[in-house]
mmCIF file with all atom_site columns, C-alpha atoms in Angstrom:
data_model
loop_
_atom_site.group_PDB
_atom_site.id
_atom_site.type_symbol
_atom_site.label_atom_id
_atom_site.label_alt_id
_atom_site.label_comp_id
_atom_site.label_asym_id
_atom_site.label_entity_id
_atom_site.label_seq_id
_atom_site.pdbx_PDB_ins_code
_atom_site.Cartn_x
_atom_site.Cartn_y
_atom_site.Cartn_z
_atom_site.occupancy
_atom_site.B_iso_or_equiv
_atom_site.pdbx_formal_charge
_atom_site.auth_seq_id
_atom_site.auth_comp_id
_atom_site.auth_asym_id
_atom_site.auth_atom_id
_atom_site.pdbx_PDB_model_num
ATOM 1   C CA . UNK N 1 1   ? -2.239  -5.572  4.644   1.00 88.00 ? 1   UNK N CA 1
ATOM 2   C CA . UNK N 1 2   ? 1.589   -5.163  5.737   1.00 93.00 ? 2   UNK N CA 1
ATOM 3   C CA . UNK N 1 3   ? 2.792   -2.218  7.005   1.00 96.00 ? 3   UNK N CA 1
ATOM 4   C CA . UNK N 1 4   ? 6.287   -0.689  7.787   1.00 97.00 ? 4   UNK N CA 1
ATOM 5   C CA . UNK N 1 5   ? 6.452   1.996   10.250  1.00 98.00 ? 5   UNK N CA 1
ATOM 6   C CA . UNK N 1 6   ? 9.238   4.881   10.512  1.00 98.00 ? 6   UNK N CA 1
ATOM 7   C CA . UNK N 1 7   ? 9.657   7.839   12.726  1.00 98.00 ? 7   UNK N CA 1
ATOM 8   C CA . UNK N 1 8   ? 8.975   10.994  10.821  1.00 98.00 ? 8   UNK N CA 1
ATOM 9   C CA . UNK N 1 9   ? 12.080  12.645  11.744  1.00 98.00 ? 9   UNK N CA 1
ATOM 10  C CA . UNK N 1 10  ? 15.354  12.056  13.214  1.00 98.00 ? 10  UNK N CA 1
ATOM 11  C CA . UNK N 1 11  ? 18.014  14.779  13.934  1.00 97.00 ? 11  UNK N CA 1
ATOM 12  C CA . UNK N 1 12  ? 21.743  14.219  14.248  1.00 97.00 ? 12  UNK N CA 1
ATOM 13  C CA . UNK N 1 13  ? 24.895  16.363  14.724  1.00 97.00 ? 13  UNK N CA 1
ATOM 14  C CA . UNK N 1 14  ? 27.616  16.244  11.953  1.00 97.00 ? 14  UNK N CA 1
ATOM 15  C CA . UNK N 1 15  ? 30.161  13.503  12.265  1.00 97.00 ? 15  UNK N CA 1
ATOM 16  C CA . UNK N 1 16  ? 27.892  11.898  14.916  1.00 97.00 ? 16  UNK N CA 1
ATOM 17  C CA . UNK N 1 17  ? 25.752  8.300   14.251  1.00 98.00 ? 17  UNK N CA 1
ATOM 18  C CA . UNK N 1 18  ? 22.155  8.512   13.053  1.00 98.00 ? 18  UNK N CA 1
ATOM 19  C CA . UNK N 1 19  ? 19.952  5.533   13.272  1.00 98.00 ? 19  UNK N CA 1
ATOM 20  C CA . UNK N 1 20  ? 16.853  5.270   11.497  1.00 98.00 ? 20  UNK N CA 1
ATOM 21  C CA . UNK N 1 21  ? 14.446  2.249   12.449  1.00 98.00 ? 21  UNK N CA 1
ATOM 22  C CA . UNK N 1 22  ? 11.654  0.600   10.431  1.00 98.00 ? 22  UNK N CA 1
ATOM 23  C CA . UNK N 1 23  ? 9.354   -1.723  12.272  1.00 98.00 ? 23  UNK N CA 1
ATOM 24  C CA . UNK N 1 24  ? 7.283   -4.363  10.389  1.00 97.00 ? 24  UNK N CA 1
ATOM 25  C CA . UNK N 1 25  ? 5.798   -7.748  11.633  1.00 96.00 ? 25  UNK N CA 1
ATOM 26  C CA . UNK N 1 26  ? 8.463   -10.175 11.237  1.00 96.00 ? 26  UNK N CA 1
ATOM 27  C CA . UNK N 1 27  ? 10.348  -7.875  8.975   1.00 97.00 ? 27  UNK N CA 1
ATOM 28  C CA . UNK N 1 28  ? 13.470  -10.112 9.698   1.00 96.00 ? 28  UNK N CA 1
ATOM 29  C CA . UNK N 1 29  ? 12.191  -12.923 7.832   1.00 96.00 ? 29  UNK N CA 1
ATOM 30  C CA . UNK N 1 30  ? 11.964  -10.690 4.833   1.00 95.00 ? 30  UNK N CA 1
ATOM 31  C CA . UNK N 1 31  ? 14.707  -8.610  2.975   1.00 95.00 ? 31  UNK N CA 1
ATOM 32  C CA . UNK N 1 32  ? 14.736  -5.018  3.391   1.00 96.00 ? 32  UNK N CA 1
ATOM 33  C CA . UNK N 1 33  ? 16.281  -2.113  1.687   1.00 97.00 ? 33  UNK N CA 1
ATOM 34  C CA . UNK N 1 34  ? 16.702  1.309   1.933   1.00 98.00 ? 34  UNK N CA 1
ATOM 35  C CA . UNK N 1 35  ? 16.372  4.626   -0.434  1.00 98.00 ? 35  UNK N CA 1
ATOM 36  C CA . UNK N 1 36  ? 17.670  8.148   0.032   1.00 98.00 ? 36  UNK N CA 1
ATOM 37  C CA . UNK N 1 37  ? 15.586  11.040  -1.498  1.00 98.00 ? 37  UNK N CA 1
ATOM 38  C CA . UNK N 1 38  ? 16.878  14.623  -1.513  1.00 98.00 ? 38  UNK N CA 1
ATOM 39  C CA . UNK N 1 39  ? 14.430  17.252  -2.342  1.00 96.00 ? 39  UNK N CA 1
ATOM 40  C CA . UNK N 1 40  ? 13.656  17.268  -6.001  1.00 95.00 ? 40  UNK N CA 1
ATOM 41  C CA . UNK N 1 41  ? 15.329  14.259  -6.791  1.00 98.00 ? 41  UNK N CA 1
ATOM 42  C CA . UNK N 1 42  ? 14.560  10.725  -7.459  1.00 98.00 ? 42  UNK N CA 1
ATOM 43  C CA . UNK N 1 43  ? 14.960  8.179   -4.735  1.00 98.00 ? 43  UNK N CA 1
ATOM 44  C CA . UNK N 1 44  ? 18.519  6.428   -4.917  1.00 98.00 ? 44  UNK N CA 1
ATOM 45  C CA . UNK N 1 45  ? 19.080  2.942   -3.424  1.00 97.00 ? 45  UNK N CA 1
ATOM 46  C CA . UNK N 1 46  ? 21.677  3.034   -0.479  1.00 98.00 ? 46  UNK N CA 1
ATOM 47  C CA . UNK N 1 47  ? 21.172  -0.661  0.952   1.00 97.00 ? 47  UNK N CA 1
ATOM 48  C CA . UNK N 1 48  ? 19.714  -3.625  -0.128  1.00 96.00 ? 48  UNK N CA 1
ATOM 49  C CA . UNK N 1 49  ? 19.441  -7.277  1.062   1.00 95.00 ? 49  UNK N CA 1
ATOM 50  C CA . UNK N 1 50  ? 19.317  -5.825  4.823   1.00 96.00 ? 50  UNK N CA 1
ATOM 51  C CA . UNK N 1 51  ? 22.891  -4.910  4.761   1.00 97.00 ? 51  UNK N CA 1
ATOM 52  C CA . UNK N 1 52  ? 24.646  -4.607  1.272   1.00 96.00 ? 52  UNK N CA 1
ATOM 53  C CA . UNK N 1 53  ? 25.784  -0.982  -0.326  1.00 97.00 ? 53  UNK N CA 1
ATOM 54  C CA . UNK N 1 54  ? 25.445  -0.559  -4.056  1.00 95.00 ? 54  UNK N CA 1
ATOM 55  C CA . UNK N 1 55  ? 28.313  0.385   -5.935  1.00 94.00 ? 55  UNK N CA 1
ATOM 56  C CA . UNK N 1 56  ? 29.132  4.418   -5.237  1.00 96.00 ? 56  UNK N CA 1
ATOM 57  C CA . UNK N 1 57  ? 27.386  4.464   -1.707  1.00 97.00 ? 57  UNK N CA 1
ATOM 58  C CA . UNK N 1 58  ? 29.886  5.422   0.964   1.00 97.00 ? 58  UNK N CA 1
ATOM 59  C CA . UNK N 1 59  ? 30.816  2.998   3.774   1.00 97.00 ? 59  UNK N CA 1
ATOM 60  C CA . UNK N 1 60  ? 29.304  5.184   6.403   1.00 98.00 ? 60  UNK N CA 1
ATOM 61  C CA . UNK N 1 61  ? 26.073  3.805   5.285   1.00 98.00 ? 61  UNK N CA 1
ATOM 62  C CA . UNK N 1 62  ? 25.261  0.259   6.765   1.00 98.00 ? 62  UNK N CA 1
ATOM 63  C CA . UNK N 1 63  ? 22.029  -1.686  7.563   1.00 98.00 ? 63  UNK N CA 1
ATOM 64  C CA . UNK N 1 64  ? 20.528  -4.564  9.828   1.00 98.00 ? 64  UNK N CA 1
ATOM 65  C CA . UNK N 1 65  ? 17.288  -6.523  10.042  1.00 98.00 ? 65  UNK N CA 1
ATOM 66  C CA . UNK N 1 66  ? 16.262  -8.837  12.682  1.00 97.00 ? 66  UNK N CA 1
ATOM 67  C CA . UNK N 1 67  ? 13.221  -9.753  14.460  1.00 97.00 ? 67  UNK N CA 1
ATOM 68  C CA . UNK N 1 68  ? 10.588  -6.861  13.635  1.00 97.00 ? 68  UNK N CA 1
ATOM 69  C CA . UNK N 1 69  ? 13.060  -3.956  12.932  1.00 98.00 ? 69  UNK N CA 1
ATOM 70  C CA . UNK N 1 70  ? 15.278  -2.861  10.266  1.00 98.00 ? 70  UNK N CA 1
ATOM 71  C CA . UNK N 1 71  ? 17.800  -0.217  10.828  1.00 98.00 ? 71  UNK N CA 1
ATOM 72  C CA . UNK N 1 72  ? 19.817  2.238   8.648   1.00 98.00 ? 72  UNK N CA 1
ATOM 73  C CA . UNK N 1 73  ? 22.761  3.323   10.387  1.00 98.00 ? 73  UNK N CA 1
ATOM 74  C CA . UNK N 1 74  ? 24.874  6.298   9.053   1.00 98.00 ? 74  UNK N CA 1
ATOM 75  C CA . UNK N 1 75  ? 28.075  6.809   11.001  1.00 98.00 ? 75  UNK N CA 1
ATOM 76  C CA . UNK N 1 76  ? 30.255  10.119  10.796  1.00 97.00 ? 76  UNK N CA 1
ATOM 77  C CA . UNK N 1 77  ? 27.065  11.673  9.180   1.00 97.00 ? 77  UNK N CA 1
ATOM 78  C CA . UNK N 1 78  ? 27.611  14.563  7.019   1.00 97.00 ? 78  UNK N CA 1
ATOM 79  C CA . UNK N 1 79  ? 25.781  17.637  5.956   1.00 97.00 ? 79  UNK N CA 1
ATOM 80  C CA . UNK N 1 80  ? 25.163  15.781  2.561   1.00 97.00 ? 80  UNK N CA 1
ATOM 81  C CA . UNK N 1 81  ? 23.256  13.128  4.010   1.00 98.00 ? 81  UNK N CA 1
ATOM 82  C CA . UNK N 1 82  ? 20.249  15.143  5.218   1.00 98.00 ? 82  UNK N CA 1
ATOM 83  C CA . UNK N 1 83  ? 17.693  13.758  3.187   1.00 98.00 ? 83  UNK N CA 1
ATOM 84  C CA . UNK N 1 84  ? 14.153  11.585  3.089   1.00 98.00 ? 84  UNK N CA 1
ATOM 85  C CA . UNK N 1 85  ? 15.077  7.854   3.874   1.00 98.00 ? 85  UNK N CA 1
ATOM 86  C CA . UNK N 1 86  ? 12.419  5.135   3.162   1.00 98.00 ? 86  UNK N CA 1
ATOM 87  C CA . UNK N 1 87  ? 12.696  1.508   3.928   1.00 98.00 ? 87  UNK N CA 1
ATOM 88  C CA . UNK N 1 88  ? 10.967  -1.106  1.448   1.00 97.00 ? 88  UNK N CA 1
ATOM 89  C CA . UNK N 1 89  ? 10.077  -4.772  1.466   1.00 96.00 ? 89  UNK N CA 1
ATOM 90  C CA . UNK N 1 90  ? 8.178   -7.338  -0.412  1.00 93.00 ? 90  UNK N CA 1
ATOM 91  C CA . UNK N 1 91  ? 5.146   -9.019  1.138   1.00 92.00 ? 91  UNK N CA 1
ATOM 92  C CA . UNK N 1 92  ? 2.822   -11.490 -0.680  1.00 88.00 ? 92  UNK N CA 1
ATOM 93  C CA . UNK N 1 93  ? 4.110   -10.429 -4.331  1.00 87.00 ? 93  UNK N CA 1
ATOM 94  C CA . UNK N 1 94  ? 3.603   -6.599  -3.481  1.00 91.00 ? 94  UNK N CA 1
ATOM 95  C CA . UNK N 1 95  ? 5.738   -3.830  -2.477  1.00 95.00 ? 95  UNK N CA 1
ATOM 96  C CA . UNK N 1 96  ? 5.446   -1.867  0.905   1.00 96.00 ? 96  UNK N CA 1
ATOM 97  C CA . UNK N 1 97  ? 7.347   1.511   1.909   1.00 97.00 ? 97  UNK N CA 1
ATOM 98  C CA . UNK N 1 98  ? 7.574   2.778   4.936   1.00 98.00 ? 98  UNK N CA 1
ATOM 99  C CA . UNK N 1 99  ? 6.309   6.403   5.436   1.00 98.00 ? 99  UNK N CA 1
ATOM 100 C CA . UNK N 1 100 ? 9.735   7.724   5.367   1.00 98.00 ? 100 UNK N CA 1
ATOM 101 C CA . UNK N 1 101 ? 12.024  9.648   7.945   1.00 98.00 ? 101 UNK N CA 1
ATOM 102 C CA . UNK N 1 102 ? 13.275  12.949  7.488   1.00 98.00 ? 102 UNK N CA 1
ATOM 103 C CA . UNK N 1 103 ? 17.122  13.102  8.716   1.00 98.00 ? 103 UNK N CA 1
ATOM 104 C CA . UNK N 1 104 ? 18.152  16.638  9.654   1.00 98.00 ? 104 UNK N CA 1
ATOM 105 C CA . UNK N 1 105 ? 21.875  17.255  10.350  1.00 97.00 ? 105 UNK N CA 1
ATOM 106 C CA . UNK N 1 106 ? 22.248  20.223  12.550  1.00 91.00 ? 106 UNK N CA 1
ATOM 107 C CA . UNK T 2 1   ? 25.636  3.098   -17.930 1.00 95.00 ? 1   UNK T CA 1
ATOM 108 C CA . UNK T 2 2   ? 21.973  2.054   -16.839 1.00 96.00 ? 2   UNK T CA 1
ATOM 109 C CA . UNK T 2 3   ? 19.614  4.966   -17.636 1.00 98.00 ? 3   UNK T CA 1
ATOM 110 C CA . UNK T 2 4   ? 15.632  5.191   -17.571 1.00 98.00 ? 4   UNK T CA 1
ATOM 111 C CA . UNK T 2 5   ? 14.526  8.443   -19.108 1.00 98.00 ? 5   UNK T CA 1
ATOM 112 C CA . UNK T 2 6   ? 10.737  9.513   -18.651 1.00 98.00 ? 6   UNK T CA 1
ATOM 113 C CA . UNK T 2 7   ? 8.416   11.288  -20.820 1.00 96.00 ? 7   UNK T CA 1
ATOM 114 C CA . UNK T 2 8   ? 7.722   14.996  -19.645 1.00 90.00 ? 8   UNK T CA 1
ATOM 115 C CA . UNK T 2 9   ? 5.088   16.874  -17.692 1.00 96.00 ? 9   UNK T CA 1
ATOM 116 C CA . UNK T 2 10  ? 1.296   15.883  -18.259 1.00 94.00 ? 10  UNK T CA 1
ATOM 117 C CA . UNK T 2 11  ? -1.670  18.113  -17.278 1.00 97.00 ? 11  UNK T CA 1
ATOM 118 C CA . UNK T 2 12  ? -5.197  16.167  -17.536 1.00 97.00 ? 12  UNK T CA 1
ATOM 119 C CA . UNK T 2 13  ? -8.567  16.807  -16.730 1.00 97.00 ? 13  UNK T CA 1
ATOM 120 C CA . UNK T 2 14  ? -10.376 14.734  -14.232 1.00 97.00 ? 14  UNK T CA 1
ATOM 121 C CA . UNK T 2 15  ? -11.953 11.568  -15.776 1.00 97.00 ? 15  UNK T CA 1
ATOM 122 C CA . UNK T 2 16  ? -9.078  11.446  -18.420 1.00 98.00 ? 16  UNK T CA 1
ATOM 123 C CA . UNK T 2 17  ? -6.125  9.095   -18.888 1.00 98.00 ? 17  UNK T CA 1
ATOM 124 C CA . UNK T 2 18  ? -2.343  9.494   -18.786 1.00 98.00 ? 18  UNK T CA 1
ATOM 125 C CA . UNK T 2 19  ? 0.168   7.241   -20.510 1.00 98.00 ? 19  UNK T CA 1
ATOM 126 C CA . UNK T 2 20  ? 3.866   7.740   -19.303 1.00 98.00 ? 20  UNK T CA 1
ATOM 127 C CA . UNK T 2 21  ? 6.843   6.352   -20.833 1.00 98.00 ? 21  UNK T CA 1
ATOM 128 C CA . UNK T 2 22  ? 10.190  5.028   -19.541 1.00 98.00 ? 22  UNK T CA 1
ATOM 129 C CA . UNK T 2 23  ? 12.880  4.355   -22.124 1.00 98.00 ? 23  UNK T CA 1
ATOM 130 C CA . UNK T 2 24  ? 15.658  2.165   -20.778 1.00 98.00 ? 24  UNK T CA 1
ATOM 131 C CA . UNK T 2 25  ? 19.369  1.986   -22.008 1.00 98.00 ? 25  UNK T CA 1
ATOM 132 C CA . UNK T 2 26  ? 22.560  0.412   -20.817 1.00 97.00 ? 26  UNK T CA 1
ATOM 133 C CA . UNK T 2 27  ? 21.605  -2.976  -19.953 1.00 96.00 ? 27  UNK T CA 1
ATOM 134 C CA . UNK T 2 28  ? 19.422  -6.052  -21.594 1.00 96.00 ? 28  UNK T CA 1
ATOM 135 C CA . UNK T 2 29  ? 15.792  -4.686  -21.218 1.00 96.00 ? 29  UNK T CA 1
ATOM 136 C CA . UNK T 2 30  ? 14.339  -8.131  -21.076 1.00 95.00 ? 30  UNK T CA 1
ATOM 137 C CA . UNK T 2 31  ? 16.217  -9.485  -18.175 1.00 94.00 ? 31  UNK T CA 1
ATOM 138 C CA . UNK T 2 32  ? 14.808  -7.026  -15.672 1.00 95.00 ? 32  UNK T CA 1
ATOM 139 C CA . UNK T 2 33  ? 11.456  -5.821  -14.527 1.00 95.00 ? 33  UNK T CA 1
ATOM 140 C CA . UNK T 2 34  ? 10.314  -2.455  -14.262 1.00 97.00 ? 34  UNK T CA 1
ATOM 141 C CA . UNK T 2 35  ? 8.319   -1.064  -11.557 1.00 97.00 ? 35  UNK T CA 1
ATOM 142 C CA . UNK T 2 36  ? 6.166   2.053   -11.332 1.00 98.00 ? 36  UNK T CA 1
ATOM 143 C CA . UNK T 2 37  ? 6.084   4.223   -8.023  1.00 98.00 ? 37  UNK T CA 1
ATOM 144 C CA . UNK T 2 38  ? 4.370   7.553   -7.500  1.00 98.00 ? 38  UNK T CA 1
ATOM 145 C CA . UNK T 2 39  ? 4.959   10.534  -4.932  1.00 98.00 ? 39  UNK T CA 1
ATOM 146 C CA . UNK T 2 40  ? 2.117   12.787  -4.058  1.00 98.00 ? 40  UNK T CA 1
ATOM 147 C CA . UNK T 2 41  ? 3.174   16.336  -3.352  1.00 97.00 ? 41  UNK T CA 1
ATOM 148 C CA . UNK T 2 42  ? 4.812   16.240  0.131   1.00 96.00 ? 42  UNK T CA 1
ATOM 149 C CA . UNK T 2 43  ? 3.919   12.659  0.633   1.00 97.00 ? 43  UNK T CA 1
ATOM 150 C CA . UNK T 2 44  ? 5.625   9.485   0.482   1.00 97.00 ? 44  UNK T CA 1
ATOM 151 C CA . UNK T 2 45  ? 6.506   6.788   -1.795  1.00 98.00 ? 45  UNK T CA 1
ATOM 152 C CA . UNK T 2 46  ? 3.485   4.522   -3.180  1.00 98.00 ? 46  UNK T CA 1
ATOM 153 C CA . UNK T 2 47  ? 4.156   1.631   -5.023  1.00 97.00 ? 47  UNK T CA 1
ATOM 154 C CA . UNK T 2 48  ? 1.971   0.868   -8.093  1.00 98.00 ? 48  UNK T CA 1
ATOM 155 C CA . UNK T 2 49  ? 2.989   -2.151  -9.661  1.00 96.00 ? 49  UNK T CA 1
ATOM 156 C CA . UNK T 2 50  ? 5.298   -4.119  -11.433 1.00 95.00 ? 50  UNK T CA 1
ATOM 157 C CA . UNK T 2 51  ? 6.137   -5.630  -15.212 1.00 96.00 ? 51  UNK T CA 1
ATOM 158 C CA . UNK T 2 52  ? 8.359   -8.506  -16.475 1.00 93.00 ? 52  UNK T CA 1
ATOM 159 C CA . UNK T 2 53  ? 9.847   -7.074  -19.489 1.00 94.00 ? 53  UNK T CA 1
ATOM 160 C CA . UNK T 2 54  ? 10.639  -10.718 -20.176 1.00 93.00 ? 54  UNK T CA 1
ATOM 161 C CA . UNK T 2 55  ? 7.299   -12.159 -20.553 1.00 92.00 ? 55  UNK T CA 1
ATOM 162 C CA . UNK T 2 56  ? 4.799   -8.992  -19.799 1.00 92.00 ? 56  UNK T CA 1
ATOM 163 C CA . UNK T 2 57  ? 3.660   -10.563 -16.507 1.00 94.00 ? 57  UNK T CA 1
ATOM 164 C CA . UNK T 2 58  ? 2.091   -7.810  -14.263 1.00 95.00 ? 58  UNK T CA 1
ATOM 165 C CA . UNK T 2 59  ? 1.282   -7.108  -10.662 1.00 94.00 ? 59  UNK T CA 1
ATOM 166 C CA . UNK T 2 60  ? -0.727  -4.113  -9.610  1.00 96.00 ? 60  UNK T CA 1
ATOM 167 C CA . UNK T 2 61  ? -1.510  -2.561  -6.196  1.00 96.00 ? 61  UNK T CA 1
ATOM 168 C CA . UNK T 2 62  ? -4.849  -3.549  -4.976  1.00 94.00 ? 62  UNK T CA 1
ATOM 169 C CA . UNK T 2 63  ? -6.009  0.116   -4.699  1.00 94.00 ? 63  UNK T CA 1
ATOM 170 C CA . UNK T 2 64  ? -5.245  0.916   -8.464  1.00 96.00 ? 64  UNK T CA 1
ATOM 171 C CA . UNK T 2 65  ? -6.382  -2.578  -9.847  1.00 94.00 ? 65  UNK T CA 1
ATOM 172 C CA . UNK T 2 66  ? -8.951  -1.700  -12.853 1.00 94.00 ? 66  UNK T CA 1
ATOM 173 C CA . UNK T 2 67  ? -7.367  1.771   -13.526 1.00 97.00 ? 67  UNK T CA 1
ATOM 174 C CA . UNK T 2 68  ? -3.910  0.829   -14.173 1.00 98.00 ? 68  UNK T CA 1
ATOM 175 C CA . UNK T 2 69  ? -2.138  -0.742  -17.253 1.00 98.00 ? 69  UNK T CA 1
ATOM 176 C CA . UNK T 2 70  ? 1.452   -1.477  -17.502 1.00 98.00 ? 70  UNK T CA 1
ATOM 177 C CA . UNK T 2 71  ? 3.177   -2.755  -20.839 1.00 97.00 ? 71  UNK T CA 1
ATOM 178 C CA . UNK T 2 72  ? 6.353   -2.871  -22.614 1.00 97.00 ? 72  UNK T CA 1
ATOM 179 C CA . UNK T 2 73  ? 7.810   -2.305  -26.071 1.00 97.00 ? 73  UNK T CA 1
ATOM 180 C CA . UNK T 2 74  ? 10.900  -4.250  -26.089 1.00 96.00 ? 74  UNK T CA 1
ATOM 181 C CA . UNK T 2 75  ? 11.864  -3.209  -29.566 1.00 97.00 ? 75  UNK T CA 1
ATOM 182 C CA . UNK T 2 76  ? 12.313  0.118   -28.265 1.00 97.00 ? 76  UNK T CA 1
ATOM 183 C CA . UNK T 2 77  ? 13.570  -1.066  -24.625 1.00 98.00 ? 77  UNK T CA 1
ATOM 184 C CA . UNK T 2 78  ? 10.542  1.155   -23.312 1.00 98.00 ? 78  UNK T CA 1
ATOM 185 C CA . UNK T 2 79  ? 7.908   0.554   -20.594 1.00 98.00 ? 79  UNK T CA 1
ATOM 186 C CA . UNK T 2 80  ? 4.516   2.469   -20.360 1.00 98.00 ? 80  UNK T CA 1
ATOM 187 C CA . UNK T 2 81  ? 2.277   3.046   -17.380 1.00 98.00 ? 81  UNK T CA 1
ATOM 188 C CA . UNK T 2 82  ? -1.408  4.079   -18.097 1.00 98.00 ? 82  UNK T CA 1
ATOM 189 C CA . UNK T 2 83  ? -3.599  5.369   -15.552 1.00 98.00 ? 83  UNK T CA 1
ATOM 190 C CA . UNK T 2 84  ? -7.389  6.048   -16.249 1.00 98.00 ? 84  UNK T CA 1
ATOM 191 C CA . UNK T 2 85  ? -10.279 7.634   -14.849 1.00 97.00 ? 85  UNK T CA 1
ATOM 192 C CA . UNK T 2 86  ? -7.961  10.143  -13.407 1.00 98.00 ? 86  UNK T CA 1
ATOM 193 C CA . UNK T 2 87  ? -9.083  11.971  -10.080 1.00 97.00 ? 87  UNK T CA 1
ATOM 194 C CA . UNK T 2 88  ? -7.244  15.061  -8.299  1.00 97.00 ? 88  UNK T CA 1
ATOM 195 C CA . UNK T 2 89  ? -5.560  12.557  -5.864  1.00 96.00 ? 89  UNK T CA 1
ATOM 196 C CA . UNK T 2 90  ? -3.758  11.098  -9.013  1.00 98.00 ? 90  UNK T CA 1
ATOM 197 C CA . UNK T 2 91  ? -1.604  14.364  -8.814  1.00 98.00 ? 91  UNK T CA 1
ATOM 198 C CA . UNK T 2 92  ? 1.922   13.205  -8.220  1.00 98.00 ? 92  UNK T CA 1
ATOM 199 C CA . UNK T 2 93  ? 5.287   12.730  -9.595  1.00 98.00 ? 93  UNK T CA 1
ATOM 200 C CA . UNK T 2 94  ? 5.388   9.142   -11.201 1.00 98.00 ? 94  UNK T CA 1
ATOM 201 C CA . UNK T 2 95  ? 8.716   7.266   -11.114 1.00 98.00 ? 95  UNK T CA 1
ATOM 202 C CA . UNK T 2 96  ? 9.914   4.136   -13.196 1.00 98.00 ? 96  UNK T CA 1
ATOM 203 C CA . UNK T 2 97  ? 12.473  2.092   -11.738 1.00 98.00 ? 97  UNK T CA 1
ATOM 204 C CA . UNK T 2 98  ? 14.620  -1.095  -12.788 1.00 97.00 ? 98  UNK T CA 1
ATOM 205 C CA . UNK T 2 99  ? 13.777  -4.078  -10.483 1.00 95.00 ? 99  UNK T CA 1
ATOM 206 C CA . UNK T 2 100 ? 17.246  -5.927  -9.735  1.00 88.00 ? 100 UNK T CA 1
ATOM 207 C CA . UNK T 2 101 ? 17.268  -9.298  -10.650 1.00 72.00 ? 101 UNK T CA 1
ATOM 208 C CA . UNK T 2 102 ? 18.614  -10.738 -7.410  1.00 72.00 ? 102 UNK T CA 1
ATOM 209 C CA . UNK T 2 103 ? 16.240  -9.847  -4.545  1.00 76.00 ? 103 UNK T CA 1
ATOM 210 C CA . UNK T 2 104 ? 14.039  -7.224  -6.318  1.00 85.00 ? 104 UNK T CA 1
ATOM 211 C CA . UNK T 2 105 ? 15.350  -4.111  -4.918  1.00 92.00 ? 105 UNK T CA 1
ATOM 212 C CA . UNK T 2 106 ? 14.978  -1.117  -7.139  1.00 96.00 ? 106 UNK T CA 1
ATOM 213 C CA . UNK T 2 107 ? 18.500  -0.230  -8.360  1.00 95.00 ? 107 UNK T CA 1
ATOM 214 C CA . UNK T 2 108 ? 17.916  2.349   -10.803 1.00 97.00 ? 108 UNK T CA 1
ATOM 215 C CA . UNK T 2 109 ? 15.259  5.219   -11.129 1.00 98.00 ? 109 UNK T CA 1
ATOM 216 C CA . UNK T 2 110 ? 14.051  7.339   -13.698 1.00 98.00 ? 110 UNK T CA 1
ATOM 217 C CA . UNK T 2 111 ? 13.822  11.127  -13.315 1.00 98.00 ? 111 UNK T CA 1
ATOM 218 C CA . UNK T 2 112 ? 10.126  11.162  -12.753 1.00 98.00 ? 112 UNK T CA 1
ATOM 219 C CA . UNK T 2 113 ? 7.213   12.664  -14.563 1.00 98.00 ? 113 UNK T CA 1
ATOM 220 C CA . UNK T 2 114 ? 4.864   15.159  -12.987 1.00 98.00 ? 114 UNK T CA 1
ATOM 221 C CA . UNK T 2 115 ? 1.196   14.336  -13.882 1.00 98.00 ? 115 UNK T CA 1
ATOM 222 C CA . UNK T 2 116 ? -1.412  17.134  -12.594 1.00 98.00 ? 116 UNK T CA 1
ATOM 223 C CA . UNK T 2 117 ? -4.830  16.499  -12.676 1.00 98.00 ? 117 UNK T CA 1
ATOM 224 C CA . UNK T 2 118 ? -7.000  19.510  -12.553 1.00 96.00 ? 118 UNK T CA 1
ATOM 225 C CA . UNK T 2 119 ? -10.198 20.966  -13.965 1.00 93.00 ? 119 UNK T CA 1
#
């Protein structure tokens, strides 16, 4: 089965840049997307097709995907960005989620 | 605006079945698929499967095959997820989400339905 691996946690200071990685075999050959989930809330799509932002998602969120790694980057991180982040891709007509990364802004 | 509204909390005994509904509004229901994702307490997201609201084609996660059925009712723009032979490790929040027609990301999510399996 296909696996996506994320770091369990990332910490960032307010105003700095946070990078969350997602590793999968030849992930760059697939489209990756990212979801943000705050405690007690449903996930929200923040990046799709590797690097596109849905309407309403701030410009400080960006994405890239190449080789075996997709990366979610948050520039000028704000306290409101503290959340769990999940990468996701399709493989052989099934969906795979990464294990999630808890982003702490401190 | 696009909305997915799910049914309320369920409490079930081990061995029972649960059927969760997901009523869609704000878009043409048959133009998109619906996926189901669950999240056990304190855990990550687990994909359960997908159904086309256009022709009812389905694709289920292998580990749930045989216990899971997804259906739609186009007359009410509602999707359903039924899970049978419930076990305690099926305790989770169950989410429905719309599958984008472009590259199949999940662009709108329901509010989630807590299903508790306990004797």
